[in-house]
Amino acid sequence: MPAASPHLSETRRSRLIAIGLICCAVLFFALLDTSAKWLSGHMHPVQTVFARYAVSMVLVLMLLNPWSHPGVLRTKRPWLQGVRSLLLLGATALNFIALKYLQLAETVSIMFAGPLLVALVAGPLLGEWPGPRRLAAIGVGFLGVLVITRPGVGGMHPAALLCVFGTICYSFYALATRQVAAYDPPETTMVYSGVAGTLAVLPIIPFFWTMPQTPFVWLVMLAMGAFGGFGHWLLILAHRLAPATVLAPFIYSQIVWMIVLGWFVFGQFPDGWTFAGATIVIASGLYLLYRERVRKVPETAARLD
């Protein structure tokens, strides 16, 4: 067997590093949600959202600021940056409120439907129309969400609806991120996310603020912001080293961390319906990724997609 070319070996090495980074990123996101759920027993979710954004903003500005990165605040699409940041804020707030009542695995299973919604609305918004196979996968994925939430049968807390709305916000946030990436570097986008989110919550935080009673609560608040900031930073680094189609399947590993942390921290374990629904949603998402790869192959059969 001939030895692999240096270029091929370097590509494989970069992809392995990127996969490691994405796995670490989703671990940080799982720790973020775990911290937010724990804090919901000690303060209002609005205060939790503010802590997540304020701490993350400070950490990001320590690394990315006009002195260390001249021009980092310069954006070609300020309105798009603002809308994107507010969509992320809405998704975060709705998710944090839902976490107060739902298990970690339940919320992340519903959020996994985000790529399905992105594929559905990318047609009218971006002209990327899904074919019949991907439409079928999207429909099956949404059935998985219904299995998890079980509307009308009393299977889950009504807060699951907040998680659904949060997923909608996050899906449009993902589309806005794809659009703004054509104009601004990821460092600029990351700075605007933290600053816009913090400034949006700042005027209302006095109405919800309660002084943390113990140093440990302060520590969890600080850690939560750090988890969010570092998680998004690792996400950016990973996407610099490998394409999204390579990394996307590993994002689903977050559910493993959510199950483990939910059991270890809160003594909660998802029921069979949640496992079944999550499996359907994840399988549908992976099939969409597979069809995305097929579409890039110049074959006649790909026209069926």
Tab-separated table of C-alpha atoms in Angstrom:
chain	number	residue	atom	x	y	z
A	1	MET	CA	0.000	0.000	0.000
A	2	PRO	CA	1.445	3.408	-0.932
A	3	ALA	CA	2.012	5.844	1.884
A	4	ALA	CA	-0.548	8.586	2.311
A	5	SER	CA	0.448	11.957	0.910
A	6	PRO	CA	1.546	14.627	3.423
A	7	HIS	CA	-1.414	16.778	2.405
A	8	LEU	CA	-3.885	13.946	3.032
A	9	SER	CA	-2.308	13.140	6.392
A	10	GLU	CA	-2.507	16.795	7.433
A	11	THR	CA	-6.161	16.932	6.392
A	12	ARG	CA	-6.963	13.852	8.460
A	13	ARG	CA	-5.074	15.270	11.418
A	14	SER	CA	-6.954	18.565	11.177
A	15	ARG	CA	-10.281	16.767	11.033
A	16	LEU	CA	-9.446	14.624	14.064
A	17	ILE	CA	-8.502	17.748	16.013
A	18	ALA	CA	-11.724	19.446	14.887
A	19	ILE	CA	-13.793	16.451	16.007
A	20	GLY	CA	-12.083	16.584	19.403
A	21	LEU	CA	-12.844	20.305	19.665
A	22	ILE	CA	-16.506	19.854	18.752
A	23	CYS	CA	-16.890	17.081	21.341
A	24	CYS	CA	-15.373	19.364	23.991
A	25	ALA	CA	-17.656	22.204	22.862
A	26	VAL	CA	-20.841	20.176	23.332
A	27	LEU	CA	-19.563	19.089	26.761
A	28	PHE	CA	-19.271	22.763	27.698
A	29	PHE	CA	-22.796	23.386	26.378
A	30	ALA	CA	-24.089	20.474	28.468
A	31	LEU	CA	-22.386	21.956	31.531
A	32	LEU	CA	-23.923	25.330	30.635
A	33	ASP	CA	-27.461	23.912	30.612
A	34	THR	CA	-26.783	21.940	33.793
A	35	SER	CA	-25.630	25.115	35.551
A	36	ALA	CA	-28.665	27.035	34.281
A	37	LYS	CA	-31.054	24.344	35.534
A	38	TRP	CA	-29.364	24.271	38.944
A	39	LEU	CA	-29.465	28.063	39.212
A	40	SER	CA	-33.188	28.089	38.380
A	41	GLY	CA	-33.743	26.861	41.924
A	42	HIS	CA	-31.925	29.894	43.345
A	43	MET	CA	-32.915	32.812	41.085
A	44	HIS	CA	-35.224	33.938	38.280
A	45	PRO	CA	-34.316	32.634	34.799
A	46	VAL	CA	-33.872	36.239	33.576
A	47	GLN	CA	-31.050	36.655	36.079
A	48	THR	CA	-29.557	33.375	34.871
A	49	VAL	CA	-29.671	34.599	31.277
A	50	PHE	CA	-27.984	37.855	32.280
A	51	ALA	CA	-25.222	36.003	34.139
A	52	ARG	CA	-24.630	33.742	31.155
A	53	TYR	CA	-24.255	36.678	28.757
A	54	ALA	CA	-22.442	39.143	31.021
A	55	VAL	CA	-19.711	36.729	32.120
A	56	SER	CA	-19.290	35.381	28.604
A	57	MET	CA	-19.075	38.923	27.208
A	58	VAL	CA	-16.312	39.881	29.647
A	59	LEU	CA	-14.291	36.756	28.804
A	60	VAL	CA	-14.729	37.264	25.062
A	61	LEU	CA	-13.751	40.949	25.228
A	62	MET	CA	-10.605	39.985	27.159
A	63	LEU	CA	-9.533	37.949	24.121
A	64	LEU	CA	-11.221	39.846	21.296
A	65	ASN	CA	-11.189	43.607	21.632
A	66	PRO	CA	-10.278	46.630	19.465
A	67	TRP	CA	-6.756	46.713	20.941
A	68	SER	CA	-5.797	43.067	20.427
A	69	HIS	CA	-7.871	42.691	17.240
A	70	PRO	CA	-8.258	46.071	15.485
A	71	GLY	CA	-11.481	46.274	13.550
A	72	VAL	CA	-13.168	43.422	15.422
A	73	LEU	CA	-16.213	45.627	16.089
A	74	ARG	CA	-16.528	46.655	12.442
A	75	THR	CA	-19.437	44.911	10.735
A	76	LYS	CA	-20.792	45.165	7.215
A	77	ARG	CA	-24.277	44.078	8.272
A	78	PRO	CA	-25.079	45.653	11.670
A	79	TRP	CA	-28.828	45.012	11.392
A	80	LEU	CA	-28.227	41.342	10.585
A	81	GLN	CA	-25.828	41.035	13.527
A	82	GLY	CA	-28.464	42.589	15.781
A	83	VAL	CA	-31.286	40.324	14.606
A	84	ARG	CA	-29.057	37.258	14.883
A	85	SER	CA	-28.004	38.176	18.419
A	86	LEU	CA	-31.610	38.732	19.528
A	87	LEU	CA	-32.656	35.379	18.075
A	88	LEU	CA	-29.902	33.674	20.081
A	89	LEU	CA	-30.995	35.576	23.182
A	90	GLY	CA	-34.587	34.440	22.665
A	91	ALA	CA	-33.511	30.822	22.223
A	92	THR	CA	-31.372	31.007	25.365
A	93	ALA	CA	-34.078	32.615	27.506
A	94	LEU	CA	-36.784	30.186	26.424
A	95	ASN	CA	-34.472	27.230	26.967
A	96	PHE	CA	-33.464	28.410	30.448
A	97	ILE	CA	-37.099	28.849	31.479
A	98	ALA	CA	-37.953	25.389	30.129
A	99	LEU	CA	-34.989	23.863	31.972
A	100	LYS	CA	-36.594	24.810	35.272
A	101	TYR	CA	-39.354	22.265	34.596
A	102	LEU	CA	-37.898	19.747	32.132
A	103	GLN	CA	-35.071	17.253	32.256
A	104	LEU	CA	-31.823	18.080	30.506
A	105	ALA	CA	-32.219	15.223	28.032
A	106	GLU	CA	-35.755	16.339	27.167
A	107	THR	CA	-34.734	19.886	26.273
A	108	VAL	CA	-31.732	18.896	24.163
A	109	SER	CA	-33.768	16.236	22.336
A	110	ILE	CA	-36.257	18.895	21.260
A	111	MET	CA	-33.448	21.304	20.330
A	112	PHE	CA	-31.979	18.640	18.044
A	113	ALA	CA	-34.940	19.329	15.745
A	114	GLY	CA	-33.284	22.651	14.877
A	115	PRO	CA	-31.437	21.356	11.767
A	116	LEU	CA	-34.712	19.898	10.495
A	117	LEU	CA	-36.418	23.276	10.738
A	118	VAL	CA	-33.408	24.984	9.135
A	119	ALA	CA	-33.633	22.620	6.164
A	120	LEU	CA	-37.362	23.321	5.883
A	121	VAL	CA	-37.228	27.120	5.914
A	122	ALA	CA	-33.973	27.439	3.941
A	123	GLY	CA	-36.034	27.087	0.758
A	124	PRO	CA	-38.155	30.243	0.965
A	125	LEU	CA	-35.433	32.234	2.737
A	126	LEU	CA	-32.233	31.131	0.967
A	127	GLY	CA	-33.513	29.353	-2.129
A	128	GLU	CA	-32.182	25.975	-0.891
A	129	TRP	CA	-35.320	23.926	-1.483
A	130	PRO	CA	-35.388	20.422	0.025
A	131	GLY	CA	-36.302	17.547	-2.250
A	132	PRO	CA	-38.837	14.798	-1.491
A	133	ARG	CA	-36.366	12.622	0.407
A	134	ARG	CA	-35.249	15.395	2.707
A	135	LEU	CA	-38.849	16.554	3.162
A	136	ALA	CA	-39.720	13.034	4.276
A	137	ALA	CA	-36.797	13.054	6.722
A	138	ILE	CA	-37.930	16.418	8.093
A	139	GLY	CA	-41.465	15.093	8.579
A	140	VAL	CA	-40.205	11.999	10.404
A	141	GLY	CA	-37.986	14.183	12.586
A	142	PHE	CA	-40.907	16.347	13.642
A	143	LEU	CA	-42.831	13.184	14.512
A	144	GLY	CA	-39.930	12.415	16.836
A	145	VAL	CA	-40.476	15.755	18.573
A	146	LEU	CA	-44.151	14.826	19.020
A	147	VAL	CA	-43.084	11.518	20.572
A	148	ILE	CA	-40.942	13.432	23.076
A	149	THR	CA	-43.509	16.102	23.970
A	150	ARG	CA	-46.652	13.934	23.633
A	151	PRO	CA	-49.037	16.917	23.356
A	152	GLY	CA	-52.557	16.349	24.622
A	153	VAL	CA	-51.764	13.173	26.578
A	154	GLY	CA	-50.260	14.771	29.673
A	155	GLY	CA	-46.905	13.149	29.127
A	156	MET	CA	-44.736	16.230	29.566
A	157	HIS	CA	-44.804	19.605	31.292
A	158	PRO	CA	-46.268	22.460	29.180
A	159	ALA	CA	-42.829	24.105	29.373
A	160	ALA	CA	-41.888	21.814	26.496
A	161	LEU	CA	-43.713	24.304	24.283
A	162	LEU	CA	-41.206	26.966	25.352
A	163	CYS	CA	-38.430	24.654	24.249
A	164	VAL	CA	-40.143	24.263	20.864
A	165	PHE	CA	-40.319	28.048	20.450
A	166	GLY	CA	-36.671	28.230	21.531
A	167	THR	CA	-35.793	25.732	18.821
A	168	ILE	CA	-37.570	27.918	16.260
A	169	CYS	CA	-35.561	30.938	17.418
A	170	TYR	CA	-32.347	28.936	17.269
A	171	SER	CA	-33.112	27.710	13.755
A	172	PHE	CA	-33.552	31.231	12.418
A	173	TYR	CA	-30.418	32.214	14.376
A	174	ALA	CA	-28.530	29.467	12.500
A	175	LEU	CA	-29.781	30.798	9.166
A	176	ALA	CA	-28.773	34.346	10.136
A	177	THR	CA	-25.338	33.053	11.138
A	178	ARG	CA	-24.891	31.501	7.702
A	179	GLN	CA	-25.815	34.806	6.072
A	180	VAL	CA	-23.634	37.021	8.253
A	181	ALA	CA	-20.654	34.691	7.760
A	182	ALA	CA	-20.448	35.936	4.172
A	183	TYR	CA	-19.764	39.482	5.392
A	184	ASP	CA	-18.106	39.399	8.837
A	185	PRO	CA	-15.394	37.205	10.404
A	186	PRO	CA	-16.464	34.820	13.206
A	187	GLU	CA	-14.605	36.892	15.826
A	188	THR	CA	-16.801	39.903	15.069
A	189	THR	CA	-19.935	37.787	15.202
A	190	MET	CA	-18.926	36.280	18.545
A	191	VAL	CA	-18.327	39.718	20.091
A	192	TYR	CA	-21.671	41.048	18.889
A	193	SER	CA	-23.497	38.004	20.270
A	194	GLY	CA	-22.277	38.662	23.815
A	195	VAL	CA	-22.525	42.433	23.775
A	196	ALA	CA	-25.989	42.591	22.188
A	197	GLY	CA	-27.385	39.919	24.507
A	198	THR	CA	-26.020	41.626	27.618
A	199	LEU	CA	-27.265	45.078	26.624
A	200	ALA	CA	-30.726	43.723	25.756
A	201	VAL	CA	-31.202	42.146	29.208
A	202	LEU	CA	-29.508	44.931	31.199
A	203	PRO	CA	-32.524	47.334	31.350
A	204	ILE	CA	-34.838	44.703	32.893
A	205	ILE	CA	-32.403	42.899	35.192
A	206	PRO	CA	-33.090	45.244	38.187
A	207	PHE	CA	-36.674	43.926	38.267
A	208	PHE	CA	-35.527	40.297	38.588
A	209	TRP	CA	-32.212	40.512	40.458
A	210	THR	CA	-31.858	38.763	43.797
A	211	MET	CA	-28.545	38.701	45.631
A	212	PRO	CA	-26.995	35.201	45.594
A	213	GLN	CA	-26.963	33.821	49.117
A	214	THR	CA	-23.764	31.746	49.015
A	215	PRO	CA	-20.340	31.962	47.326
A	216	PHE	CA	-21.097	28.686	45.538
A	217	VAL	CA	-24.049	30.281	43.722
A	218	TRP	CA	-21.734	33.086	42.558
A	219	LEU	CA	-19.243	30.442	41.416
A	220	VAL	CA	-21.850	28.587	39.373
A	221	MET	CA	-22.956	31.863	37.766
A	222	LEU	CA	-19.374	32.630	36.745
A	223	ALA	CA	-18.776	29.078	35.559
A	224	MET	CA	-21.941	29.137	33.447
A	225	GLY	CA	-20.758	32.194	31.520
A	226	ALA	CA	-17.336	30.593	31.057
A	227	PHE	CA	-18.899	27.375	29.737
A	228	GLY	CA	-20.871	29.340	27.144
A	229	GLY	CA	-17.935	31.492	26.054
A	230	PHE	CA	-15.416	28.655	25.782
A	231	GLY	CA	-17.961	26.392	24.108
A	232	HIS	CA	-18.619	28.864	21.304
A	233	TRP	CA	-14.897	29.563	20.936
A	234	LEU	CA	-14.147	25.839	20.495
A	235	LEU	CA	-17.000	25.688	17.994
A	236	ILE	CA	-15.342	28.398	15.896
A	237	LEU	CA	-11.941	26.693	16.072
A	238	ALA	CA	-13.456	23.363	15.039
A	239	HIS	CA	-15.193	24.825	11.980
A	240	ARG	CA	-11.922	26.395	10.891
A	241	LEU	CA	-10.316	22.961	10.685
A	242	ALA	CA	-13.107	20.861	9.162
A	243	PRO	CA	-16.330	21.352	7.173
A	244	ALA	CA	-19.674	21.406	8.956
A	245	THR	CA	-20.796	18.132	7.317
A	246	VAL	CA	-17.923	16.338	9.055
A	247	LEU	CA	-18.557	17.907	12.461
A	248	ALA	CA	-22.363	17.943	12.623
A	249	PRO	CA	-22.856	14.257	13.574
A	250	PHE	CA	-20.695	14.698	16.665
A	251	ILE	CA	-22.920	17.491	17.976
A	252	TYR	CA	-25.458	14.792	18.821
A	253	SER	CA	-23.026	13.398	21.408
A	254	GLN	CA	-24.315	16.190	23.652
A	255	ILE	CA	-27.291	14.043	24.610
A	256	VAL	CA	-24.932	11.551	26.278
A	257	TRP	CA	-23.552	14.299	28.511
A	258	MET	CA	-27.053	15.601	29.230
A	259	ILE	CA	-28.240	12.167	30.344
A	260	VAL	CA	-25.173	11.642	32.549
A	261	LEU	CA	-25.322	15.117	34.102
A	262	GLY	CA	-29.082	14.934	34.566
A	263	TRP	CA	-28.710	11.682	36.493
A	264	PHE	CA	-25.612	12.752	38.456
A	265	VAL	CA	-26.700	16.290	39.436
A	266	PHE	CA	-30.505	16.021	39.594
A	267	GLY	CA	-31.167	12.292	39.925
A	268	GLN	CA	-33.276	12.374	36.739
A	269	PHE	CA	-33.266	9.783	33.979
A	270	PRO	CA	-35.258	10.154	30.725
A	271	ASP	CA	-38.153	7.789	30.084
A	272	GLY	CA	-38.596	5.500	27.112
A	273	TRP	CA	-40.624	8.056	25.153
A	274	THR	CA	-37.768	10.566	25.348
A	275	PHE	CA	-35.256	7.952	24.210
A	276	ALA	CA	-37.488	6.893	21.323
A	277	GLY	CA	-38.201	10.445	20.196
A	278	ALA	CA	-34.562	11.494	20.482
A	279	THR	CA	-33.523	8.497	18.387
A	280	ILE	CA	-35.999	9.479	15.659
A	281	VAL	CA	-34.895	13.130	15.664
A	282	ILE	CA	-31.178	12.260	15.589
A	283	ALA	CA	-31.644	9.651	12.846
A	284	SER	CA	-33.549	12.195	10.741
A	285	GLY	CA	-30.825	14.794	11.262
A	286	LEU	CA	-28.090	12.342	10.276
A	287	TYR	CA	-30.037	11.376	7.156
A	288	LEU	CA	-30.273	15.050	6.189
A	289	LEU	CA	-26.493	15.293	6.512
A	290	TYR	CA	-26.125	12.218	4.317
A	291	ARG	CA	-28.402	13.684	1.658
A	292	GLU	CA	-26.437	16.944	1.808
A	293	ARG	CA	-23.300	15.016	0.905
A	294	VAL	CA	-25.085	13.143	-1.885
A	295	ARG	CA	-26.284	16.420	-3.392
A	296	LYS	CA	-22.681	17.524	-3.829
A	297	VAL	CA	-21.906	14.492	-6.012
A	298	PRO	CA	-22.556	15.344	-9.687
A	299	GLU	CA	-24.732	12.305	-10.407
A	300	THR	CA	-28.082	12.128	-12.086
A	301	ALA	CA	-29.566	10.238	-9.135
A	302	ALA	CA	-28.909	13.235	-6.942
A	303	ARG	CA	-31.658	15.095	-8.789
A	304	LEU	CA	-34.214	13.048	-6.867
A	305	ASP	CA	-33.221	14.971	-3.704
